[in-house]
Amino acid sequence: MNAEEDGGAPNRELYAVLQVSPESTTEEIKRAYRNWAQVYHPDKYQDVHMKETATENFQRICQAYEVLSDETKRQIYDIYGLDGLSAGLELATRTNRVEELKEELERLRQKKEEEKMAAQFIPSGIVVTNLSLPQVLDGDGIMAGMAMSSQVNTTLSKHTNFAMGGNLEVNNHGAGTAASTVLRHQLSSVQSMEFLAQVGLQSLIGVQTTRYVSSHSTATIGIRKSLQDGSINLSNTWTHQLSSTANGNIQFVLGDQSSVAVGWQKKDDKMSASGELKVGTRYLGASAHYVHRFSSESHARIAGKYNSTTLEVEVGGGRKIPNLTTVRMMYVIGIQGISWRFEMRRGSQKLVIPVLLSTYFDPAFAIGAFVVPTSLYLLLEKFVAKPYLLWREKGKALEDKQKTSAQVREARISAEKSQQLLRIVADRKKTKQIEANGLLIDRAVYGSLEALQKQDRTIPNGDTTSEEFIDVTVPLNFLVNDSGQLKLHKGVKKSGIMGFCDPSPGEPKQLLVEYAYRGQKFKVIVDDYDELLIPQHAHLV
């Protein structure tokens, strides 16, 4: 886990490996490299296992020195980390100015982003299968019709998108098809333009432009011409952000389909709602919907719609199931009859199955059509869906924990092996400090803040066997300099120090140090990214 993931200062791991400050000079980095190389050079060890450990740690030291001793690589690392170096962001042209370097890196990054965008190819589609029980009772088939629509969106350039789609509809009265294309180009940061062409059921061509007229308002002006009768419709839409979660719009259409529409939308973490009223020469209608989210997995929905041919209300709900799939069941009642509607969405694909139950309204049948599936859903939710999801979540949590535990065990073993190589020099430094009555690290542990606080309260003598922290007494004694001082630099994550590891990934960590100096006892606790400088009189017990 890198620093950025853990919420601390970014791109500092290599500084921790060499135990140098992010502001250190090239000479200080070279000196630190030589000191560590004297300990971890593989040629110093004859034992196979110790040589293997030394080789692994020596490679870490060499990698850190290679990056930090090269000014260009170091600047790239400071800005983008190891990912920036491995992604090919190292520049062939050297520069001494950080500003120029940043500009060049941003240019390369934008180029990669453009290449990524150009490769995007996003399909979406809807399949609607209409079923009818009255048809079955009349001796006909259950299929009342089918409709399919599909669209593919692709990015041609950073500022240009292209979409192509098609529709197919089949019912008892015949069939129809349509195909459409839309080209959208971003003219500037505040304005875009779209070109539309459609053939089939409604053959037409059109163009519209959208512009931000203020930070909270947009205006869209468009013109469409029918290729069937030659009629032209002009449209003008204004959208205004009413609040951080709501916006409203008004649309004027002038032509053979003249109309005025007013709409409103609101969406936040718990609910979403919208409403629209539309009045035209050939149309009068209104619609509204409200969705309440009980959690990130389940929601309830109620909606209503009215126009010259439709009056209906729908009630239902849905939930997310594993593999990014959402299922929903709706109960619909209106002048066209009583029906159920099942929906399943996975990514950008959607399947809708309306089931017409009755073409007339019967109170008893209407109640039963609502109560029976609702009761069945609640029973399945309580006794099947929730237990299954809970079992799945527990299994995933256990799997993640086992995976993390295995990684932590490997890191702990590696740190302990690294400490074995440090121990000889650390013991020699420790003996020298004892003779000089200088700085002696009696105990040092690094790990989970909560575990350290609990351990410090309940076990005065210190128990360093917990899996939530690691004993780092040896590496800290090794880091004590000849003057009897120890300094860990600010902004550098301590788990990267040689002989350390991260025993509790994702949790805040601290370093507890108990030490002796001039015959007196001291104690200090510092946060993961804070500077440690000892001895200090303020640490006196």
XYZ file of C-alpha atoms in Angstrom:
541
model
C 0.000 0.000 0.000
C 1.416 3.356 -0.957
C 1.143 6.543 0.947
C -1.531 8.036 -1.144
C -3.843 5.086 -0.496
C -3.254 5.401 3.194
C -4.142 9.058 3.263
C -0.675 10.429 3.872
C 1.997 12.288 1.955
C 2.370 10.888 -1.552
C 5.417 9.358 -3.242
C 7.787 9.079 -0.272
C 8.482 5.334 0.004
C 11.924 5.514 -1.602
C 12.949 8.238 0.851
C 11.979 5.887 3.680
C 14.084 3.074 2.206
C 17.247 5.198 2.318
C 16.033 7.007 5.459
C 16.585 10.475 3.979
C 14.467 13.605 3.914
C 12.469 14.581 0.786
C 14.569 17.775 0.879
C 17.881 15.921 1.105
C 20.752 16.789 -1.222
C 22.328 14.438 -3.765
C 25.372 14.084 -1.497
C 23.184 13.057 1.467
C 21.445 10.461 -0.716
C 24.801 9.025 -1.833
C 25.998 8.855 1.784
C 22.811 7.072 2.871
C 23.122 4.605 -0.015
C 26.707 3.730 0.943
C 25.710 3.157 4.587
C 22.867 0.805 3.664
C 24.938 -0.958 0.984
C 27.564 -1.835 3.598
C 24.904 -3.756 5.498
C 22.932 -5.365 2.689
C 25.500 -6.088 -0.020
C 25.047 -9.805 -0.862
C 28.815 -10.457 -1.052
C 29.058 -9.926 2.718
C 27.102 -13.142 3.460
C 27.971 -16.799 2.936
C 24.783 -18.351 4.284
C 22.362 -19.013 1.404
C 19.280 -17.715 3.221
C 20.999 -14.589 4.506
C 22.444 -13.909 1.035
C 18.944 -14.205 -0.440
C 17.546 -11.739 2.120
C 20.456 -9.358 1.547
C 19.939 -9.504 -2.224
C 16.247 -8.643 -1.886
C 16.960 -5.657 0.368
C 19.956 -4.544 -1.693
C 17.704 -4.376 -4.770
C 15.316 -2.070 -2.868
C 18.229 0.165 -1.907
C 19.564 0.252 -5.467
C 16.146 1.109 -6.876
C 15.748 3.965 -4.394
C 19.237 5.278 -5.134
C 18.768 5.018 -8.922
C 15.632 7.176 -8.780
C 16.589 9.680 -6.086
C 20.131 10.293 -7.332
C 18.870 11.196 -10.809
C 17.400 14.706 -10.728
C 14.910 14.124 -13.544
C 13.715 10.770 -12.226
C 13.461 12.215 -8.747
C 11.283 15.101 -9.965
C 9.010 12.669 -11.815
C 8.829 10.432 -8.734
C 7.989 13.364 -6.454
C 5.096 14.349 -8.733
C 3.730 10.997 -9.956
C 5.430 8.304 -7.883
C 6.710 4.972 -9.143
C 3.658 4.659 -11.395
C 4.824 7.721 -13.294
C 8.233 6.161 -13.926
C 6.883 2.720 -14.864
C 4.274 4.236 -17.206
C 6.981 5.679 -19.443
C 6.776 9.271 -18.237
C 10.564 9.600 -18.000
C 11.628 12.337 -20.334
C 14.337 12.110 -22.929
C 14.814 15.868 -22.843
C 16.383 16.951 -19.590
C 15.344 20.163 -17.897
C 16.304 21.859 -14.674
C 12.975 23.611 -14.217
C 10.280 21.787 -12.279
C 7.575 23.895 -13.962
C 8.737 22.823 -17.429
C 8.907 19.235 -16.285
C 5.360 19.346 -14.943
C 4.092 20.869 -18.178
C 5.764 18.165 -20.247
C 4.457 15.408 -17.994
C 0.939 16.815 -18.183
C 1.199 16.939 -21.971
C 2.239 13.287 -22.097
C -0.484 12.313 -19.659
C -3.131 14.152 -21.676
C -1.893 12.418 -24.818
C -2.305 9.034 -23.151
C -5.751 10.070 -21.955
C -6.751 11.078 -25.476
C -5.550 7.735 -26.814
C -7.583 6.007 -24.135
C -10.668 8.050 -24.969
C -10.283 7.347 -28.680
C -10.372 3.634 -27.899
C -13.670 3.871 -26.031
C -16.524 1.952 -27.580
C -19.636 1.934 -25.399
C -22.714 -0.082 -26.473
C -26.125 0.189 -24.814
C -29.458 -1.407 -25.541
C -33.003 -2.128 -24.399
C -35.140 -5.161 -25.170
C -38.867 -4.993 -24.402
C -40.926 -8.178 -24.527
C -44.663 -7.641 -24.156
C -46.671 -10.558 -22.741
C -50.477 -10.733 -22.540
C -52.557 -13.118 -20.437
C -55.862 -11.984 -22.056
C -54.458 -13.140 -25.404
C -53.740 -16.561 -23.924
C -57.316 -16.799 -22.632
C -58.567 -15.890 -26.103
C -56.564 -18.730 -27.601
C -53.754 -16.650 -29.063
C -50.083 -16.730 -28.159
C -48.719 -15.018 -25.049
C -46.428 -12.731 -27.068
C -48.102 -9.377 -27.705
C -45.091 -7.712 -29.251
C -41.387 -6.970 -28.980
C -39.255 -3.901 -29.310
C -35.478 -3.563 -29.420
C -33.270 -0.532 -29.439
C -29.499 -0.389 -29.503
C -26.934 2.391 -29.552
C -23.187 2.547 -29.781
C -21.244 5.552 -28.490
C -17.652 6.166 -29.408
C -15.166 8.968 -28.835
C -13.612 10.195 -32.062
C -11.392 12.761 -30.363
C -11.130 14.651 -27.118
C -13.918 17.000 -28.207
C -16.005 14.849 -30.551
C -18.406 11.970 -29.817
C -20.374 9.877 -32.259
C -23.443 7.728 -31.577
C -25.278 5.361 -33.890
C -28.464 3.523 -32.985
C -31.363 1.513 -34.309
C -34.906 0.554 -33.249
C -37.099 -2.380 -34.195
C -40.688 -2.812 -33.077
C -43.037 -5.710 -33.828
C -46.641 -6.099 -32.614
C -50.001 -7.467 -33.730
C -50.518 -4.499 -36.038
C -47.244 -4.703 -37.950
C -43.584 -3.785 -37.664
C -41.410 -0.733 -37.934
C -37.742 0.170 -37.904
C -35.655 3.277 -37.427
C -31.973 4.168 -37.475
C -30.297 7.295 -36.156
C -26.899 8.922 -35.875
C -25.761 11.763 -33.635
C -22.484 13.672 -33.930
C -21.622 15.842 -30.943
C -18.715 18.297 -30.972
C -17.474 20.412 -28.070
C -16.830 23.831 -29.576
C -15.441 25.303 -26.361
C -15.590 24.803 -22.623
C -19.077 26.397 -22.589
C -20.608 25.408 -25.926
C -21.321 22.246 -27.898
C -23.158 21.340 -31.121
C -25.057 18.231 -32.199
C -26.042 16.980 -35.655
C -28.872 14.445 -35.884
C -30.140 12.243 -38.712
C -32.871 9.611 -38.505
C -34.563 7.357 -41.056
C -37.431 4.934 -40.655
C -40.571 5.575 -38.639
C -39.740 9.276 -38.345
C -37.213 10.321 -40.953
C -35.677 13.675 -40.094
C -32.500 15.700 -39.877
C -31.615 18.295 -37.256
C -28.998 20.369 -35.539
C -28.859 21.943 -32.098
C -26.370 23.864 -30.020
C -26.049 24.069 -26.237
C -24.309 26.834 -24.326
C -23.687 27.635 -20.678
C -25.136 31.116 -20.257
C -24.074 31.248 -16.592
C -22.571 28.957 -13.982
C -26.073 27.609 -13.216
C -27.922 27.900 -16.529
C -27.739 26.385 -20.007
C -29.644 27.171 -23.181
C -30.262 24.851 -26.133
C -31.544 25.931 -29.546
C -32.373 23.395 -32.223
C -34.085 22.892 -35.579
C -35.438 19.661 -37.055
C -36.902 18.976 -40.490
C -39.072 15.982 -41.315
C -38.018 14.149 -44.478
C -41.557 12.763 -44.848
C -43.734 15.891 -45.009
C -41.081 18.623 -44.988
C -42.351 20.180 -41.740
C -39.904 22.131 -39.595
C -39.876 22.406 -35.810
C -37.805 24.911 -33.857
C -36.999 24.239 -30.206
C -35.571 26.292 -27.378
C -34.780 24.751 -23.984
C -33.593 26.533 -20.866
C -32.213 24.632 -17.873
C -31.418 26.237 -14.528
C -29.839 24.723 -11.435
C -32.214 25.501 -8.577
C -30.018 24.067 -5.843
C -27.113 21.661 -5.401
C -29.503 18.739 -5.908
C -32.296 20.144 -8.094
C -32.747 21.776 -11.466
C -35.650 22.892 -13.616
C -36.199 23.326 -17.334
C -38.652 24.850 -19.772
C -38.916 23.989 -23.469
C -40.661 25.774 -26.330
C -41.319 24.013 -29.634
C -42.635 25.935 -32.658
C -43.937 24.102 -35.741
C -46.516 21.467 -36.589
C -45.761 19.917 -33.173
C -45.817 23.204 -31.213
C -45.748 22.729 -27.447
C -44.577 24.125 -24.129
C -43.099 21.825 -21.481
C -41.999 22.571 -17.924
C -39.944 20.068 -15.949
C -38.211 19.650 -12.615
C -35.682 17.115 -11.323
C -34.148 16.482 -7.933
C -31.632 13.849 -6.853
C -29.613 13.220 -3.716
C -28.251 10.253 -1.795
C -31.665 9.157 -0.492
C -34.136 10.010 -3.237
C -34.732 11.159 -6.770
C -37.858 12.799 -8.165
C -39.003 14.489 -11.337
C -42.109 15.956 -12.893
C -43.144 17.350 -16.245
C -46.150 19.146 -17.681
C -46.478 19.421 -21.449
C -49.110 21.319 -23.441
C -49.204 21.337 -27.225
C -51.476 21.673 -30.249
C -51.777 17.888 -30.464
C -50.804 16.858 -26.976
C -51.610 17.373 -23.316
C -49.784 15.339 -20.744
C -48.091 15.178 -17.394
C -45.805 12.720 -15.670
C -44.046 12.389 -12.315
C -41.942 9.866 -10.476
C -40.390 9.445 -7.035
C -37.696 6.969 -6.014
C -36.625 6.431 -2.417
C -33.385 4.565 -1.717
C -33.405 2.551 1.484
C -29.769 1.596 0.939
C -27.267 1.312 -1.869
C -28.885 -2.034 -2.777
C -32.656 -1.435 -2.579
C -35.176 1.251 -3.524
C -38.909 1.893 -3.934
C -40.548 3.728 -6.823
C -43.912 5.347 -7.488
C -44.798 7.064 -10.756
C -47.770 8.413 -12.642
C -48.456 9.382 -16.242
C -51.325 11.103 -18.051
C -51.916 12.024 -21.681
C -54.658 11.783 -24.275
C -54.378 7.974 -24.487
C -52.902 7.004 -21.134
C -53.743 7.306 -17.463
C -51.749 5.023 -15.220
C -50.012 4.729 -11.865
C -47.148 2.373 -11.106
C -45.774 1.242 -7.760
C -42.863 -1.064 -7.054
C -39.259 -1.402 -6.110
C -35.987 -3.040 -6.912
C -32.611 -4.000 -5.626
C -29.086 -4.609 -6.765
C -27.822 -8.134 -6.850
C -24.223 -9.325 -7.342
C -22.391 -8.786 -10.622
C -23.635 -5.211 -11.152
C -27.207 -6.297 -11.936
C -30.326 -4.411 -10.835
C -33.779 -6.018 -10.870
C -37.078 -4.200 -10.447
C -40.758 -5.190 -10.331
C -43.548 -2.676 -10.912
C -47.320 -2.914 -10.489
C -49.157 -0.798 -13.096
C -52.836 0.126 -13.076
C -54.599 2.444 -15.531
C -57.280 2.841 -18.134
C -55.493 0.340 -20.378
C -55.685 -2.355 -17.720
C -53.656 -3.960 -14.969
C -50.158 -5.250 -15.545
C -46.855 -6.177 -14.008
C -43.532 -4.981 -15.373
C -40.257 -6.739 -14.708
C -36.956 -5.009 -15.407
C -33.373 -6.190 -15.272
C -30.407 -3.882 -15.891
C -26.808 -4.933 -16.187
C -24.365 -2.203 -17.060
C -25.779 -0.352 -20.059
C -28.062 -3.223 -21.122
C -31.697 -3.412 -20.036
C -34.433 -6.052 -20.365
C -38.079 -5.051 -19.796
C -40.952 -7.561 -19.638
C -44.435 -5.996 -19.294
C -47.116 -8.600 -18.512
C -50.698 -7.494 -19.202
C -52.956 -9.200 -16.662
C -56.320 -7.668 -17.509
C -57.755 -5.117 -19.948
C -60.491 -4.016 -17.575
C -60.573 -2.815 -13.990
C -61.856 -5.184 -11.304
C -61.241 -4.070 -7.686
C -60.750 -7.582 -6.293
C -58.441 -8.592 -9.135
C -56.512 -5.303 -8.840
C -55.936 -5.832 -5.114
C -54.884 -9.436 -5.623
C -52.501 -8.521 -8.434
C -50.809 -6.107 -6.058
C -50.887 -8.068 -2.780
C -49.777 -11.472 -4.073
C -46.485 -10.436 -5.773
C -45.734 -7.896 -3.032
C -46.106 -10.564 -0.347
C -44.023 -12.984 -2.378
C -41.310 -10.342 -2.837
C -41.189 -9.517 0.888
C -40.938 -13.207 1.783
C -38.156 -13.792 -0.732
C -36.399 -10.621 0.434
C -36.473 -11.699 4.080
C -35.825 -15.422 3.835
C -33.779 -15.748 0.631
C -32.232 -12.537 -0.687
C -31.015 -10.976 2.577
C -29.564 -14.219 4.026
C -27.837 -14.944 0.724
C -26.355 -11.439 0.426
C -25.271 -11.503 4.076
C -23.593 -14.874 3.545
C -21.900 -13.582 0.403
C -20.665 -10.394 2.107
C -19.291 -12.378 5.043
C -17.539 -14.737 2.656
C -16.003 -11.859 0.708
C -14.935 -10.093 3.920
C -13.305 -13.311 5.153
C -11.586 -13.827 1.798
C -10.271 -10.255 1.808
C -9.093 -10.636 5.382
C -7.293 -13.875 4.592
C -5.682 -12.314 1.524
C -4.565 -9.257 3.508
C -3.349 -11.461 6.365
C -1.225 -13.484 3.952
C 0.313 -10.302 2.524
C 0.992 -8.937 6.023
C 2.605 -12.220 7.078
C 4.907 -12.124 4.067
C 5.811 -8.475 4.761
C 6.436 -9.264 8.452
C 8.699 -12.209 7.579
C 10.618 -10.025 5.128
C 11.003 -7.280 7.755
C 12.216 -9.751 10.378
C 14.780 -11.145 7.936
C 15.911 -7.608 7.185
C 16.301 -6.984 10.926
C 18.537 -10.051 11.240
C 21.029 -8.431 8.898
C 20.816 -5.144 10.816
C 21.253 -6.770 14.212
C 25.048 -7.101 14.157
C 25.609 -3.415 13.430
C 22.724 -2.411 15.710
C 24.199 -4.374 18.630
C 27.608 -2.796 18.003
C 26.062 0.696 18.033
C 24.058 -0.219 21.113
C 27.202 -1.305 22.982
C 28.953 1.932 22.005
C 26.020 4.015 23.297
C 25.940 2.068 26.577
C 29.664 2.758 27.112
C 29.105 6.460 26.385
C 25.936 6.595 28.527
C 24.221 7.798 25.385
C 21.029 6.958 23.514
C 19.699 3.426 23.932
C 16.396 2.266 22.389
C 14.893 -0.076 24.992
C 11.677 -0.841 23.135
C 10.037 0.352 19.913
C 6.817 -0.898 18.337
C 5.039 0.286 15.201
C 1.479 -0.429 14.154
C -2.231 0.123 14.742
C -3.004 3.234 16.765
C -5.826 1.510 18.637
C -3.762 -1.607 19.349
C -0.792 0.430 20.586
C -2.983 2.486 22.925
C -4.652 -0.637 24.284
C -1.347 -2.444 24.726
C 0.212 0.561 26.429
C -2.665 0.765 28.938
C -3.051 -2.913 29.747
C 0.540 -4.258 29.572
C 2.993 -1.845 31.205
C 6.030 -3.984 30.400
C 5.075 -4.192 26.731
C 3.960 -7.182 24.675
C 5.442 -7.060 21.192
C 3.819 -10.273 19.883
C 0.555 -8.748 18.618
C -0.248 -9.158 14.924
C -1.364 -5.500 14.829
C 2.124 -4.086 15.387
C 5.749 -5.034 14.856
C 8.808 -4.705 17.093
C 11.248 -2.256 15.476
C 13.764 -1.898 18.296
C 16.601 -3.290 16.173
C 16.237 -0.957 13.152
C 15.902 2.106 15.410
C 19.060 1.185 17.324
C 20.741 0.788 13.940
C 19.613 4.301 12.894
C 21.127 5.982 15.988
C 24.044 8.072 14.714
C 27.507 8.420 16.252
C 26.414 11.593 18.053
C 23.764 9.670 19.992
C 20.761 11.009 18.093
C 17.932 9.481 16.084
C 15.877 11.297 13.462
C 12.967 10.034 11.355
C 11.927 12.546 8.728
C 8.554 14.248 8.500
C 6.225 13.277 5.672
C 7.811 9.836 5.162
C 5.663 6.779 5.910
C 7.537 4.735 8.493
C 6.512 1.333 7.112
C 8.968 1.904 4.245
C 11.991 2.043 6.565
C 14.277 -0.999 6.268
C 13.261 -3.516 8.956
C 9.737 -2.068 9.188
C 6.503 -3.245 7.526
C 2.831 -2.293 7.566
C 1.205 -4.677 10.096
C -2.289 -3.175 9.808
C -3.051 -1.917 6.265
C -5.745 0.736 6.036
C -5.574 1.699 9.721
C -3.886 4.757 11.260
C -0.519 3.842 12.720
C 1.866 5.188 15.319
C 5.378 4.531 16.537
C 5.971 4.037 20.267
C 9.552 4.429 21.477
C 10.915 3.904 24.992
C 14.557 4.889 25.352
C 17.258 5.696 27.878
C 19.659 8.636 27.772
C 22.165 9.765 30.393
C 20.697 7.291 32.894
C 17.123 8.618 32.511
C 14.046 6.993 30.984
C 12.085 8.557 28.145
C 8.965 7.679 26.187
C 7.373 9.128 23.033
C 4.564 8.238 20.608
C 4.478 9.807 17.131
C 2.075 9.497 14.226
C 3.037 7.701 11.040
C 4.098 10.771 9.054
C 5.360 12.921 11.923
C 9.019 13.688 12.572
C 10.790 11.853 15.380
C 13.850 13.506 16.915
C 15.361 12.021 20.081
C 16.557 12.510 22.719
C 14.349 15.365 23.951
C 13.687 16.476 27.506
C 9.954 16.661 26.737
C 9.899 12.838 26.466
C 11.126 12.351 30.042
C 8.958 9.859 31.953
